[in-house]
Amino acid sequence: MREGPLAGRYPVVAAMVVLALVPYLALSAALGPLTPHIAEELGMSVQAMSVTTGMANAGYAVGTVLAVQFAQHLHQRRMLIVYGTLLVIGSVLTAAAVDPSMFIVGHLLQGLCTSLLLIAAAPPLIIGYPPDKLRGTVVILNVCIFGAVALGPVLGGIQANAHGWRPLFWIIAGIAFAALVLSLLTFQDTPPVNPGAPIDYVALGLATLGCAASFFGASWLLTHRFLDPTACGPLLGGLLLIVALLVHEYTAKYPLLCVRSLASTLPVAGIIAAICAAAASVSAISLTLASLAPRHSPLHLGLLYLPEFGGAVVTAAAFSVIFRTRALHYYVLVGMGFLIAGIVAMNAAAPPTAVLTAVGSGLVGIGVGASVVPALFIAGFSLRSNNVQRVFAIIELVRAVAAFLIAPILLYIAATVGPDLDAGTRTALWICFGISVAGAAIGVALYVAGGVRHPPTPAVDEWMGGQQPGWNSPPLFARFREGINPDDYCP
């Protein structure tokens, strides 16, 4: 079997995963203050930039499904090199863009390839090493996925303060190239997961059309009314296709995504918490950024969100200790509580003050870091570890849809509801508050309805062995179903 000179070296493989995920995730949060500079230099309208960003986010969502399908039939590490090469090409196209088409194609490649890399590289890092390495892996995943996003406003503010945008994009291209080099150095040829499995054309079609349509429609809300057919038609139609995707995967004989296997108490509660936390946090940050942008320089504004990164780091360190204990379940609930408190702090004044924004962003960072990735592990522990790639894919798909679709809708509400932007932002932040409260309340209600009196401790070592789940999750509403004793699942 062909191997690179650094194959199997955990620190190097972990560094490769970090460098592969950081570029687009940080850039997606840094684009706000850079958009006027990019649009002016390339001759793009602000609406065209909005559609470009929306379609790149759609590519990120679709890539989660494509990566699982490719893994079934193709050599995963060879595909990892292909994804990394395309990410470099996309990053160079955006940095060197001389016209809108170069920038649009490059940014779409960045979004698509980041999720392809995420699904291809992260699960092997979780289950491909001894259990003692898992502690470091959970820190890496938390800091990569949310730390990079939290640093985005700061990076964008620094670059916008210099009245440019290309240097940051060239740095992103350099990071992507470093990730490609590390993927070559750590290469280990691995066979396809299940080459005899049928290709799920229905799932691929529904995911592609649903994400593309819904994100396209949401991006038009920047300049169009919600009821304008250009906006609401694709948005609502795309959402229906995504729902149809989940229904198809639940009922399919040979599903690509393990939706049916996840339909029990613990994973459903975890996924709902993750969806609500992602939607509320991304929307709250986007709303306050838009409200405060006219009042602060880009650098000053970006620094107000630096506490969010600190919160992500703190929760990642705490999670590395908690994930092996039954406290994992309570940790997600505590995270939702911090998220709720952060949104309340941001909404305590209209417009949000600098101090309240900084405090709120720190609380939001703690909240989202303590809820989304931990909820992913709650779902993952409910199945055998050889399913972690498909679990990761379905959670990232719904998380991306929730985070990147709801934020434009709430920005539209902030701009159109009330006498001014400050009043509209306050209304939209209350909706974020409601989403986060709903996520916590539904999660608790599902645990109660499932008869989970004592949340289980995950059997991490056995789960890593691939022979059994980390715990047995009771069926949905087990407490109210005859012939089911919830204590048989969570004694």
CSV table of C-alpha atoms in Angstrom, one decimal:
chain,number,residue,atom,x,y,z
A,1,MET,CA,0.0,0.0,0.0
A,2,ARG,CA,1.4,3.4,-1.0
A,3,GLU,CA,2.1,5.8,1.8
A,4,GLY,CA,3.5,9.3,2.2
A,5,PRO,CA,6.6,9.8,4.4
A,6,LEU,CA,4.5,11.2,7.2
A,7,ALA,CA,1.5,8.8,7.0
A,8,GLY,CA,-0.1,8.0,10.3
A,9,ARG,CA,1.6,10.8,12.2
A,10,TYR,CA,-1.3,12.2,14.2
A,11,PRO,CA,0.0,15.7,14.7
A,12,VAL,CA,0.7,16.2,11.0
A,13,VAL,CA,-2.7,14.7,9.9
A,14,ALA,CA,-4.4,16.9,12.5
A,15,ALA,CA,-2.6,20.0,11.1
A,16,MET,CA,-3.7,19.0,7.6
A,17,VAL,CA,-7.4,18.9,8.8
A,18,VAL,CA,-7.0,22.3,10.4
A,19,LEU,CA,-5.4,23.9,7.3
A,20,ALA,CA,-8.1,22.4,5.1
A,21,LEU,CA,-11.0,23.7,7.0
A,22,VAL,CA,-9.9,27.1,8.2
A,23,PRO,CA,-9.7,29.0,4.9
A,24,TYR,CA,-13.3,29.0,3.8
A,25,LEU,CA,-14.8,29.0,7.3
A,26,ALA,CA,-12.9,32.1,8.3
A,27,LEU,CA,-13.4,33.8,5.0
A,28,SER,CA,-17.2,33.2,5.1
A,29,ALA,CA,-17.3,35.3,8.2
A,30,ALA,CA,-14.8,37.9,7.0
A,31,LEU,CA,-16.5,38.9,3.8
A,32,GLY,CA,-18.9,41.5,5.3
A,33,PRO,CA,-16.5,44.5,5.5
A,34,LEU,CA,-14.6,43.4,2.3
A,35,THR,CA,-17.7,43.1,0.1
A,36,PRO,CA,-17.7,46.8,-1.0
A,37,HIS,CA,-14.0,46.7,-1.9
A,38,ILE,CA,-14.4,43.4,-3.9
A,39,ALA,CA,-17.6,44.7,-5.7
A,40,GLU,CA,-16.0,48.0,-6.6
A,41,GLU,CA,-12.8,46.5,-8.0
A,42,LEU,CA,-14.4,43.7,-10.0
A,43,GLY,CA,-17.4,45.7,-11.2
A,44,MET,CA,-19.9,43.6,-9.3
A,45,SER,CA,-23.1,44.8,-7.7
A,46,VAL,CA,-23.8,44.2,-4.0
A,47,GLN,CA,-26.6,41.9,-5.1
A,48,ALA,CA,-24.2,39.8,-7.3
A,49,MET,CA,-21.9,39.5,-4.3
A,50,SER,CA,-24.8,38.3,-2.2
A,51,VAL,CA,-25.8,35.6,-4.8
A,52,THR,CA,-22.1,34.5,-5.0
A,53,THR,CA,-21.9,34.1,-1.3
A,54,GLY,CA,-25.2,32.3,-1.1
A,55,MET,CA,-24.2,29.8,-3.8
A,56,ALA,CA,-20.8,29.2,-2.2
A,57,ASN,CA,-22.7,28.3,1.0
A,58,ALA,CA,-25.0,26.1,-1.1
A,59,GLY,CA,-21.9,24.4,-2.4
A,60,TYR,CA,-20.7,23.8,1.2
A,61,ALA,CA,-24.1,22.2,2.1
A,62,VAL,CA,-24.2,20.0,-1.1
A,63,GLY,CA,-20.6,18.9,-0.6
A,64,THR,CA,-21.5,17.1,2.6
A,65,VAL,CA,-23.7,14.7,0.6
A,66,LEU,CA,-21.4,14.4,-2.4
A,67,ALA,CA,-18.5,13.5,-0.1
A,68,VAL,CA,-20.3,10.5,1.4
A,69,GLN,CA,-21.3,9.2,-2.1
A,70,PHE,CA,-17.8,9.6,-3.4
A,71,ALA,CA,-16.4,7.7,-0.3
A,72,GLN,CA,-18.7,4.7,-1.1
A,73,HIS,CA,-17.2,4.1,-4.6
A,74,LEU,CA,-13.8,5.9,-4.7
A,75,HIS,CA,-10.5,5.8,-2.8
A,76,GLN,CA,-11.0,8.4,-0.1
A,77,ARG,CA,-7.4,9.6,0.3
A,78,ARG,CA,-7.0,9.9,-3.5
A,79,MET,CA,-10.2,12.0,-3.5
A,80,LEU,CA,-8.8,14.0,-0.6
A,81,ILE,CA,-5.9,15.1,-2.8
A,82,VAL,CA,-8.4,16.0,-5.6
A,83,TYR,CA,-10.5,18.1,-3.2
A,84,GLY,CA,-7.4,19.8,-1.9
A,85,THR,CA,-6.2,20.6,-5.4
A,86,LEU,CA,-9.5,22.1,-6.4
A,87,LEU,CA,-9.5,24.2,-3.2
A,88,VAL,CA,-6.2,25.6,-4.1
A,89,ILE,CA,-7.4,26.4,-7.6
A,90,GLY,CA,-10.5,28.0,-6.3
A,91,SER,CA,-8.5,30.1,-3.7
A,92,VAL,CA,-6.1,31.3,-6.4
A,93,LEU,CA,-8.9,32.2,-8.7
A,94,THR,CA,-10.5,34.4,-6.1
A,95,ALA,CA,-7.3,36.1,-5.0
A,96,ALA,CA,-6.2,36.7,-8.6
A,97,ALA,CA,-9.7,37.6,-10.0
A,98,VAL,CA,-9.7,40.2,-12.7
A,99,ASP,CA,-13.4,39.9,-13.5
A,100,PRO,CA,-16.6,38.6,-11.8
A,101,SER,CA,-16.5,35.2,-13.4
A,102,MET,CA,-13.1,34.3,-11.9
A,103,PHE,CA,-14.2,35.4,-8.5
A,104,ILE,CA,-17.5,33.6,-8.6
A,105,VAL,CA,-16.1,30.3,-9.9
A,106,GLY,CA,-13.3,30.4,-7.4
A,107,HIS,CA,-15.5,31.1,-4.4
A,108,LEU,CA,-18.0,28.4,-5.4
A,109,LEU,CA,-15.1,25.9,-5.5
A,110,GLN,CA,-14.0,27.1,-2.0
A,111,GLY,CA,-17.3,26.4,-0.5
A,112,LEU,CA,-17.8,23.0,-2.2
A,113,CYS,CA,-14.3,21.7,-1.5
A,114,THR,CA,-14.3,22.8,2.1
A,115,SER,CA,-17.2,20.5,3.0
A,116,LEU,CA,-15.8,17.7,0.8
A,117,LEU,CA,-12.6,17.9,2.8
A,118,LEU,CA,-14.5,18.1,6.1
A,119,ILE,CA,-16.4,14.9,5.5
A,120,ALA,CA,-13.4,13.1,3.9
A,121,ALA,CA,-10.8,14.1,6.5
A,122,ALA,CA,-12.4,14.7,9.8
A,123,PRO,CA,-14.1,11.3,10.5
A,124,PRO,CA,-10.8,9.3,9.9
A,125,LEU,CA,-9.2,11.6,12.4
A,126,ILE,CA,-11.9,10.7,14.9
A,127,ILE,CA,-11.9,6.9,14.5
A,128,GLY,CA,-8.6,6.2,12.8
A,129,TYR,CA,-6.4,6.6,15.9
A,130,PRO,CA,-6.3,5.1,19.4
A,131,PRO,CA,-8.9,6.4,21.9
A,132,ASP,CA,-6.4,8.5,23.7
A,133,LYS,CA,-6.1,10.7,20.6
A,134,LEU,CA,-9.8,11.5,20.6
A,135,ARG,CA,-9.3,14.1,23.3
A,136,GLY,CA,-7.2,16.2,21.0
A,137,THR,CA,-9.5,15.6,18.1
A,138,VAL,CA,-12.6,17.0,19.8
A,139,VAL,CA,-10.6,20.2,20.6
A,140,ILE,CA,-9.4,20.5,17.0
A,141,LEU,CA,-12.9,20.1,15.6
A,142,ASN,CA,-14.4,22.6,17.9
A,143,VAL,CA,-11.7,25.2,17.3
A,144,CYS,CA,-11.6,24.6,13.6
A,145,ILE,CA,-15.3,24.8,12.9
A,146,PHE,CA,-16.2,27.6,15.3
A,147,GLY,CA,-12.9,29.2,16.1
A,148,ALA,CA,-12.2,30.0,12.4
A,149,VAL,CA,-15.7,31.4,12.0
A,150,ALA,CA,-15.3,33.5,15.2
A,151,LEU,CA,-12.0,35.0,13.9
A,152,GLY,CA,-13.6,36.0,10.6
A,153,PRO,CA,-14.9,39.4,11.6
A,154,VAL,CA,-11.5,40.3,13.0
A,155,LEU,CA,-9.6,39.2,9.9
A,156,GLY,CA,-12.1,41.0,7.7
A,157,GLY,CA,-11.8,44.1,9.8
A,158,ILE,CA,-8.0,44.1,9.6
A,159,GLN,CA,-8.0,43.8,5.9
A,160,ALA,CA,-10.8,46.3,5.3
A,161,ASN,CA,-9.0,48.8,7.5
A,162,ALA,CA,-6.2,48.6,5.0
A,163,HIS,CA,-8.7,49.3,2.2
A,164,GLY,CA,-8.0,46.1,0.3
A,165,TRP,CA,-9.0,42.5,0.0
A,166,ARG,CA,-6.5,40.6,-2.1
A,167,PRO,CA,-3.8,40.0,0.6
A,168,LEU,CA,-6.2,38.1,2.8
A,169,PHE,CA,-7.3,36.0,-0.1
A,170,TRP,CA,-3.7,35.2,-1.0
A,171,ILE,CA,-3.1,34.1,2.6
A,172,ILE,CA,-6.1,31.9,2.3
A,173,ALA,CA,-4.7,30.4,-0.9
A,174,GLY,CA,-1.4,29.8,0.8
A,175,ILE,CA,-3.1,28.0,3.7
A,176,ALA,CA,-5.0,25.8,1.2
A,177,PHE,CA,-1.7,25.0,-0.6
A,178,ALA,CA,-0.1,24.0,2.7
A,179,ALA,CA,-3.1,21.7,3.4
A,180,LEU,CA,-2.6,20.0,0.0
A,181,VAL,CA,1.1,19.5,0.7
A,182,LEU,CA,0.3,17.9,4.0
A,183,SER,CA,-2.3,15.6,2.4
A,184,LEU,CA,0.4,14.3,0.1
A,185,LEU,CA,2.9,13.8,2.9
A,186,THR,CA,0.3,11.9,5.0
A,187,PHE,CA,-1.2,9.9,2.1
A,188,GLN,CA,-2.4,6.4,2.9
A,189,ASP,CA,-4.3,4.7,0.1
A,190,THR,CA,-7.6,3.4,1.5
A,191,PRO,CA,-10.2,1.4,-0.4
A,192,PRO,CA,-13.8,2.6,-1.0
A,193,VAL,CA,-16.2,2.1,1.8
A,194,ASN,CA,-18.8,0.1,-0.1
A,195,PRO,CA,-18.1,-0.1,-3.9
A,196,GLY,CA,-21.1,-2.4,-4.5
A,197,ALA,CA,-23.6,0.1,-3.0
A,198,PRO,CA,-26.0,1.7,-5.5
A,199,ILE,CA,-25.5,5.4,-6.3
A,200,ASP,CA,-28.3,7.4,-4.6
A,201,TYR,CA,-29.2,9.6,-7.6
A,202,VAL,CA,-32.4,10.8,-5.9
A,203,ALA,CA,-30.5,12.0,-2.8
A,204,LEU,CA,-27.8,13.7,-4.9
A,205,GLY,CA,-30.4,15.4,-7.1
A,206,LEU,CA,-32.6,16.6,-4.2
A,207,ALA,CA,-29.6,17.9,-2.2
A,208,THR,CA,-28.2,19.8,-5.2
A,209,LEU,CA,-31.4,21.3,-6.4
A,210,GLY,CA,-32.7,22.0,-2.9
A,211,CYS,CA,-29.6,23.7,-1.6
A,212,ALA,CA,-29.0,25.7,-4.8
A,213,ALA,CA,-32.6,26.9,-5.0
A,214,SER,CA,-33.0,27.8,-1.4
A,215,PHE,CA,-29.7,29.6,-1.0
A,216,PHE,CA,-30.3,31.4,-4.3
A,217,GLY,CA,-33.7,32.6,-3.1
A,218,ALA,CA,-32.4,33.7,0.3
A,219,SER,CA,-29.6,35.7,-1.3
A,220,TRP,CA,-32.1,37.8,-3.3
A,221,LEU,CA,-33.7,39.1,-0.1
A,222,LEU,CA,-31.0,41.7,0.0
A,223,THR,CA,-32.7,43.8,-2.7
A,224,HIS,CA,-36.2,42.1,-3.1
A,225,ARG,CA,-39.3,41.7,-1.0
A,226,PHE,CA,-39.9,38.4,0.6
A,227,LEU,CA,-43.0,37.7,-1.5
A,228,ASP,CA,-41.2,38.6,-4.7
A,229,PRO,CA,-41.3,35.4,-6.8
A,230,THR,CA,-37.5,35.7,-7.5
A,231,ALA,CA,-36.9,35.3,-3.8
A,232,CYS,CA,-39.7,33.3,-2.2
A,233,GLY,CA,-40.2,30.8,-5.1
A,234,PRO,CA,-36.7,29.3,-5.0
A,235,LEU,CA,-36.4,29.7,-1.2
A,236,LEU,CA,-39.6,27.8,-0.3
A,237,GLY,CA,-39.2,25.4,-3.2
A,238,GLY,CA,-35.7,24.5,-2.2
A,239,LEU,CA,-36.7,24.0,1.4
A,240,LEU,CA,-39.4,21.6,0.3
A,241,LEU,CA,-36.8,19.6,-1.7
A,242,ILE,CA,-34.5,19.4,1.3
A,243,VAL,CA,-37.4,18.1,3.4
A,244,ALA,CA,-38.1,15.6,0.6
A,245,LEU,CA,-34.4,14.6,0.8
A,246,LEU,CA,-34.8,13.7,4.5
A,247,VAL,CA,-38.0,11.8,3.9
A,248,HIS,CA,-36.4,9.9,1.0
A,249,GLU,CA,-33.4,9.0,3.1
A,250,TYR,CA,-35.7,7.8,5.9
A,251,THR,CA,-37.7,5.5,3.7
A,252,ALA,CA,-35.1,4.4,1.2
A,253,LYS,CA,-34.0,0.7,1.1
A,254,TYR,CA,-30.3,1.6,0.6
A,255,PRO,CA,-30.0,5.2,2.0
A,256,LEU,CA,-26.9,7.3,1.5
A,257,LEU,CA,-27.4,9.1,4.8
A,258,CYS,CA,-28.4,7.3,7.9
A,259,VAL,CA,-31.5,9.4,8.7
A,260,ARG,CA,-33.6,6.4,9.8
A,261,SER,CA,-30.9,5.1,12.1
A,262,LEU,CA,-30.7,8.5,13.8
A,263,ALA,CA,-34.5,8.6,14.5
A,264,SER,CA,-34.3,7.9,18.2
A,265,THR,CA,-34.4,10.1,21.3
A,266,LEU,CA,-30.8,11.1,21.9
A,267,PRO,CA,-29.6,11.9,18.4
A,268,VAL,CA,-32.8,13.7,17.4
A,269,ALA,CA,-32.5,15.9,20.5
A,270,GLY,CA,-28.9,16.6,19.8
A,271,ILE,CA,-29.5,17.4,16.1
A,272,ILE,CA,-32.3,19.8,17.0
A,273,ALA,CA,-30.1,21.6,19.6
A,274,ALA,CA,-27.3,21.8,17.0
A,275,ILE,CA,-29.6,23.3,14.3
A,276,CYS,CA,-31.1,25.9,16.6
A,277,ALA,CA,-27.7,26.9,18.1
A,278,ALA,CA,-26.2,27.3,14.6
A,279,ALA,CA,-29.2,29.3,13.3
A,280,ALA,CA,-29.4,31.6,16.3
A,281,SER,CA,-25.7,32.2,16.7
A,282,VAL,CA,-24.9,33.0,13.1
A,283,SER,CA,-28.0,35.2,12.8
A,284,ALA,CA,-27.2,37.1,16.0
A,285,ILE,CA,-23.7,37.9,14.9
A,286,SER,CA,-24.8,38.9,11.4
A,287,LEU,CA,-27.5,41.2,12.8
A,288,THR,CA,-25.3,43.0,15.2
A,289,LEU,CA,-22.5,43.4,12.6
A,290,ALA,CA,-25.0,45.0,10.2
A,291,SER,CA,-26.4,47.3,12.9
A,292,LEU,CA,-23.0,48.5,14.2
A,293,ALA,CA,-21.2,48.7,10.8
A,294,PRO,CA,-22.1,52.4,10.2
A,295,ARG,CA,-21.0,53.4,13.8
A,296,HIS,CA,-17.5,51.8,14.0
A,297,SER,CA,-14.4,51.3,11.8
A,298,PRO,CA,-14.1,47.7,10.4
A,299,LEU,CA,-11.2,47.0,12.7
A,300,HIS,CA,-12.9,48.2,15.8
A,301,LEU,CA,-16.0,46.3,14.9
A,302,GLY,CA,-14.1,43.1,14.2
A,303,LEU,CA,-12.4,43.4,17.6
A,304,LEU,CA,-15.7,43.5,19.4
A,305,TYR,CA,-16.3,39.9,18.2
A,306,LEU,CA,-12.9,38.6,19.3
A,307,PRO,CA,-14.3,37.3,22.6
A,308,GLU,CA,-16.3,34.8,20.5
A,309,PHE,CA,-13.1,33.1,19.6
A,310,GLY,CA,-12.0,33.0,23.2
A,311,GLY,CA,-15.3,31.4,24.1
A,312,ALA,CA,-14.8,28.7,21.4
A,313,VAL,CA,-11.4,27.9,22.8
A,314,VAL,CA,-12.6,27.7,26.4
A,315,THR,CA,-15.5,25.3,25.5
A,316,ALA,CA,-13.2,23.2,23.3
A,317,ALA,CA,-10.9,22.6,26.3
A,318,ALA,CA,-13.8,21.8,28.6
A,319,PHE,CA,-15.3,19.5,26.1
A,320,SER,CA,-12.1,17.5,25.8
A,321,VAL,CA,-12.7,16.4,29.5
A,322,ILE,CA,-16.5,16.2,29.5
A,323,PHE,CA,-17.1,14.1,26.3
A,324,ARG,CA,-16.3,10.8,28.1
A,325,THR,CA,-18.8,11.4,30.9
A,326,ARG,CA,-22.6,11.6,31.2
A,327,ALA,CA,-22.1,15.4,31.7
A,328,LEU,CA,-21.9,15.6,27.9
A,329,HIS,CA,-25.7,15.8,27.8
A,330,TYR,CA,-25.9,18.6,30.4
A,331,TYR,CA,-23.0,20.4,28.6
A,332,VAL,CA,-25.2,20.9,25.5
A,333,LEU,CA,-28.0,22.3,27.7
A,334,VAL,CA,-25.5,24.6,29.5
A,335,GLY,CA,-24.2,25.8,26.1
A,336,MET,CA,-27.7,26.6,25.0
A,337,GLY,CA,-28.1,28.7,28.2
A,338,PHE,CA,-25.0,30.7,27.4
A,339,LEU,CA,-26.2,31.2,23.9
A,340,ILE,CA,-29.5,32.6,25.2
A,341,ALA,CA,-27.7,34.9,27.6
A,342,GLY,CA,-25.4,36.2,24.8
A,343,ILE,CA,-28.3,37.1,22.6
A,344,VAL,CA,-30.1,38.8,25.5
A,345,ALA,CA,-26.9,40.8,26.2
A,346,MET,CA,-26.6,41.9,22.5
A,347,ASN,CA,-30.3,42.9,22.6
A,348,ALA,CA,-30.2,44.8,25.8
A,349,ALA,CA,-29.8,48.1,24.0
A,350,ALA,CA,-30.8,49.5,20.6
A,351,PRO,CA,-28.5,49.8,18.9
A,352,PRO,CA,-26.2,47.3,20.7
A,353,THR,CA,-23.4,49.1,22.5
A,354,ALA,CA,-19.8,48.1,22.1
A,355,VAL,CA,-19.5,46.6,25.6
A,356,LEU,CA,-22.7,44.6,25.3
A,357,THR,CA,-21.7,43.4,21.9
A,358,ALA,CA,-18.3,42.2,23.2
A,359,VAL,CA,-19.9,40.5,26.2
A,360,GLY,CA,-22.6,39.0,24.1
A,361,SER,CA,-20.2,37.7,21.5
A,362,GLY,CA,-18.1,36.0,24.2
A,363,LEU,CA,-21.3,34.3,25.6
A,364,VAL,CA,-22.4,33.3,22.1
A,365,GLY,CA,-18.9,31.8,21.5
A,366,ILE,CA,-19.2,29.7,24.7
A,367,GLY,CA,-22.8,28.7,23.8
A,368,VAL,CA,-22.2,27.5,20.3
A,369,GLY,CA,-18.9,25.8,21.2
A,370,ALA,CA,-20.7,23.9,24.0
A,371,SER,CA,-23.7,22.9,21.9
A,372,VAL,CA,-23.0,22.1,18.2
A,373,VAL,CA,-20.0,19.7,18.3
A,374,PRO,CA,-21.1,18.1,21.5
A,375,ALA,CA,-24.5,17.5,19.9
A,376,LEU,CA,-22.7,15.9,17.0
A,377,PHE,CA,-21.1,13.5,19.4
A,378,ILE,CA,-24.4,12.7,21.1
A,379,ALA,CA,-25.7,11.7,17.7
A,380,GLY,CA,-22.5,9.9,16.7
A,381,PHE,CA,-22.3,7.8,19.9
A,382,SER,CA,-25.8,6.5,19.2
A,383,LEU,CA,-24.5,4.6,16.1
A,384,ARG,CA,-21.5,2.4,15.5
A,385,SER,CA,-18.3,4.5,14.8
A,386,ASN,CA,-18.1,3.2,11.2
A,387,ASN,CA,-21.2,5.4,10.5
A,388,VAL,CA,-19.6,8.6,11.8
A,389,GLN,CA,-18.9,9.9,8.3
A,390,ARG,CA,-22.6,9.7,7.4
A,391,VAL,CA,-23.7,11.1,10.8
A,392,PHE,CA,-21.2,14.0,10.3
A,393,ALA,CA,-22.6,14.6,6.8
A,394,ILE,CA,-26.3,14.8,7.8
A,395,ILE,CA,-25.6,17.1,10.8
A,396,GLU,CA,-23.4,19.4,8.7
A,397,LEU,CA,-26.0,19.5,6.0
A,398,VAL,CA,-28.8,20.6,8.3
A,399,ARG,CA,-26.5,22.9,10.3
A,400,ALA,CA,-25.4,24.7,7.1
A,401,VAL,CA,-29.0,25.0,5.9
A,402,ALA,CA,-30.1,26.4,9.2
A,403,ALA,CA,-27.2,28.8,9.7
A,404,PHE,CA,-26.8,30.2,6.2
A,405,LEU,CA,-30.5,30.4,5.3
A,406,ILE,CA,-32.0,31.8,8.4
A,407,ALA,CA,-29.5,34.6,8.7
A,408,PRO,CA,-30.4,36.3,5.4
A,409,ILE,CA,-34.1,36.0,6.3
A,410,LEU,CA,-33.6,37.7,9.7
A,411,LEU,CA,-31.4,40.4,8.1
A,412,TYR,CA,-34.4,41.0,5.8
A,413,ILE,CA,-36.7,41.3,8.7
A,414,ALA,CA,-34.3,43.7,10.5
A,415,ALA,CA,-34.3,45.9,7.4
A,416,THR,CA,-38.0,45.9,6.8
A,417,VAL,CA,-39.8,45.6,10.2
A,418,GLY,CA,-40.1,48.7,12.4
A,419,PRO,CA,-39.3,52.3,11.8
A,420,ASP,CA,-35.5,51.9,11.4
A,421,LEU,CA,-32.7,49.3,11.3
A,422,ASP,CA,-32.1,49.4,15.1
A,423,ALA,CA,-35.8,48.6,15.8
A,424,GLY,CA,-35.8,45.9,13.2
A,425,THR,CA,-32.6,44.4,14.5
A,426,ARG,CA,-34.1,44.3,18.0
A,427,THR,CA,-37.1,42.3,16.6
A,428,ALA,CA,-34.9,39.9,14.7
A,429,LEU,CA,-32.7,39.3,17.8
A,430,TRP,CA,-35.8,38.4,19.7
A,431,ILE,CA,-36.5,35.8,17.0
A,432,CYS,CA,-32.9,34.5,17.6
A,433,PHE,CA,-33.7,34.3,21.3
A,434,GLY,CA,-36.8,32.3,20.5
A,435,ILE,CA,-35.0,29.9,18.3
A,436,SER,CA,-32.3,29.2,20.9
A,437,VAL,CA,-34.9,28.7,23.7
A,438,ALA,CA,-36.9,26.4,21.4
A,439,GLY,CA,-33.8,24.3,20.8
A,440,ALA,CA,-33.1,23.8,24.5
A,441,ALA,CA,-36.8,23.2,25.4
A,442,ILE,CA,-37.4,20.7,22.6
A,443,GLY,CA,-34.2,18.8,23.5
A,444,VAL,CA,-35.3,18.6,27.2
A,445,ALA,CA,-38.8,17.6,26.2
A,446,LEU,CA,-37.5,14.8,24.0
A,447,TYR,CA,-35.3,13.4,26.8
A,448,VAL,CA,-38.4,13.5,29.1
A,449,ALA,CA,-40.7,11.8,26.5
A,450,GLY,CA,-38.0,9.2,25.8
A,451,GLY,CA,-37.9,8.3,29.5
A,452,VAL,CA,-34.3,9.3,29.9
A,453,ARG,CA,-34.1,9.8,33.7
A,454,HIS,CA,-30.3,9.3,33.9
A,455,PRO,CA,-28.5,10.3,30.7
A,456,PRO,CA,-26.0,7.5,29.8
A,457,THR,CA,-22.2,7.6,30.0
A,458,PRO,CA,-20.7,6.9,26.5
A,459,ALA,CA,-18.7,3.7,26.2
A,460,VAL,CA,-16.0,5.5,24.2
A,461,ASP,CA,-13.5,2.6,23.9
A,462,GLU,CA,-16.1,0.1,22.7
A,463,TRP,CA,-17.5,2.7,20.3
A,464,MET,CA,-14.1,3.3,18.9
A,465,GLY,CA,-13.7,-0.4,18.3
A,466,GLY,CA,-16.7,-0.2,15.8
A,467,GLN,CA,-18.6,-3.2,17.2
A,468,GLN,CA,-21.3,-1.4,19.1
A,469,PRO,CA,-22.7,2.1,19.7
A,470,GLY,CA,-21.5,4.3,22.6
A,471,TRP,CA,-24.9,3.8,24.2
A,472,ASN,CA,-28.4,2.6,23.4
A,473,SER,CA,-30.7,5.4,22.6
A,474,PRO,CA,-34.4,4.9,23.5
A,475,PRO,CA,-37.0,5.1,20.8
A,476,LEU,CA,-38.7,8.5,20.3
A,477,PHE,CA,-41.5,9.0,22.9
A,478,ALA,CA,-40.6,5.7,24.5
A,479,ARG,CA,-42.2,6.8,27.8
A,480,PHE,CA,-45.6,6.8,26.1
A,481,ARG,CA,-45.3,3.7,24.0
A,482,GLU,CA,-46.6,0.3,25.2
A,483,GLY,CA,-44.1,-2.6,25.5
A,484,ILE,CA,-41.0,-0.3,25.7
A,485,ASN,CA,-39.1,0.2,29.0
A,486,PRO,CA,-36.8,3.2,28.7
A,487,ASP,CA,-34.7,1.8,31.5
A,488,ASP,CA,-33.5,-0.9,29.1
A,489,TYR,CA,-31.8,1.8,27.1
A,490,CYS,CA,-30.7,4.4,29.7
A,491,PRO,CA,-30.7,2.6,33.1
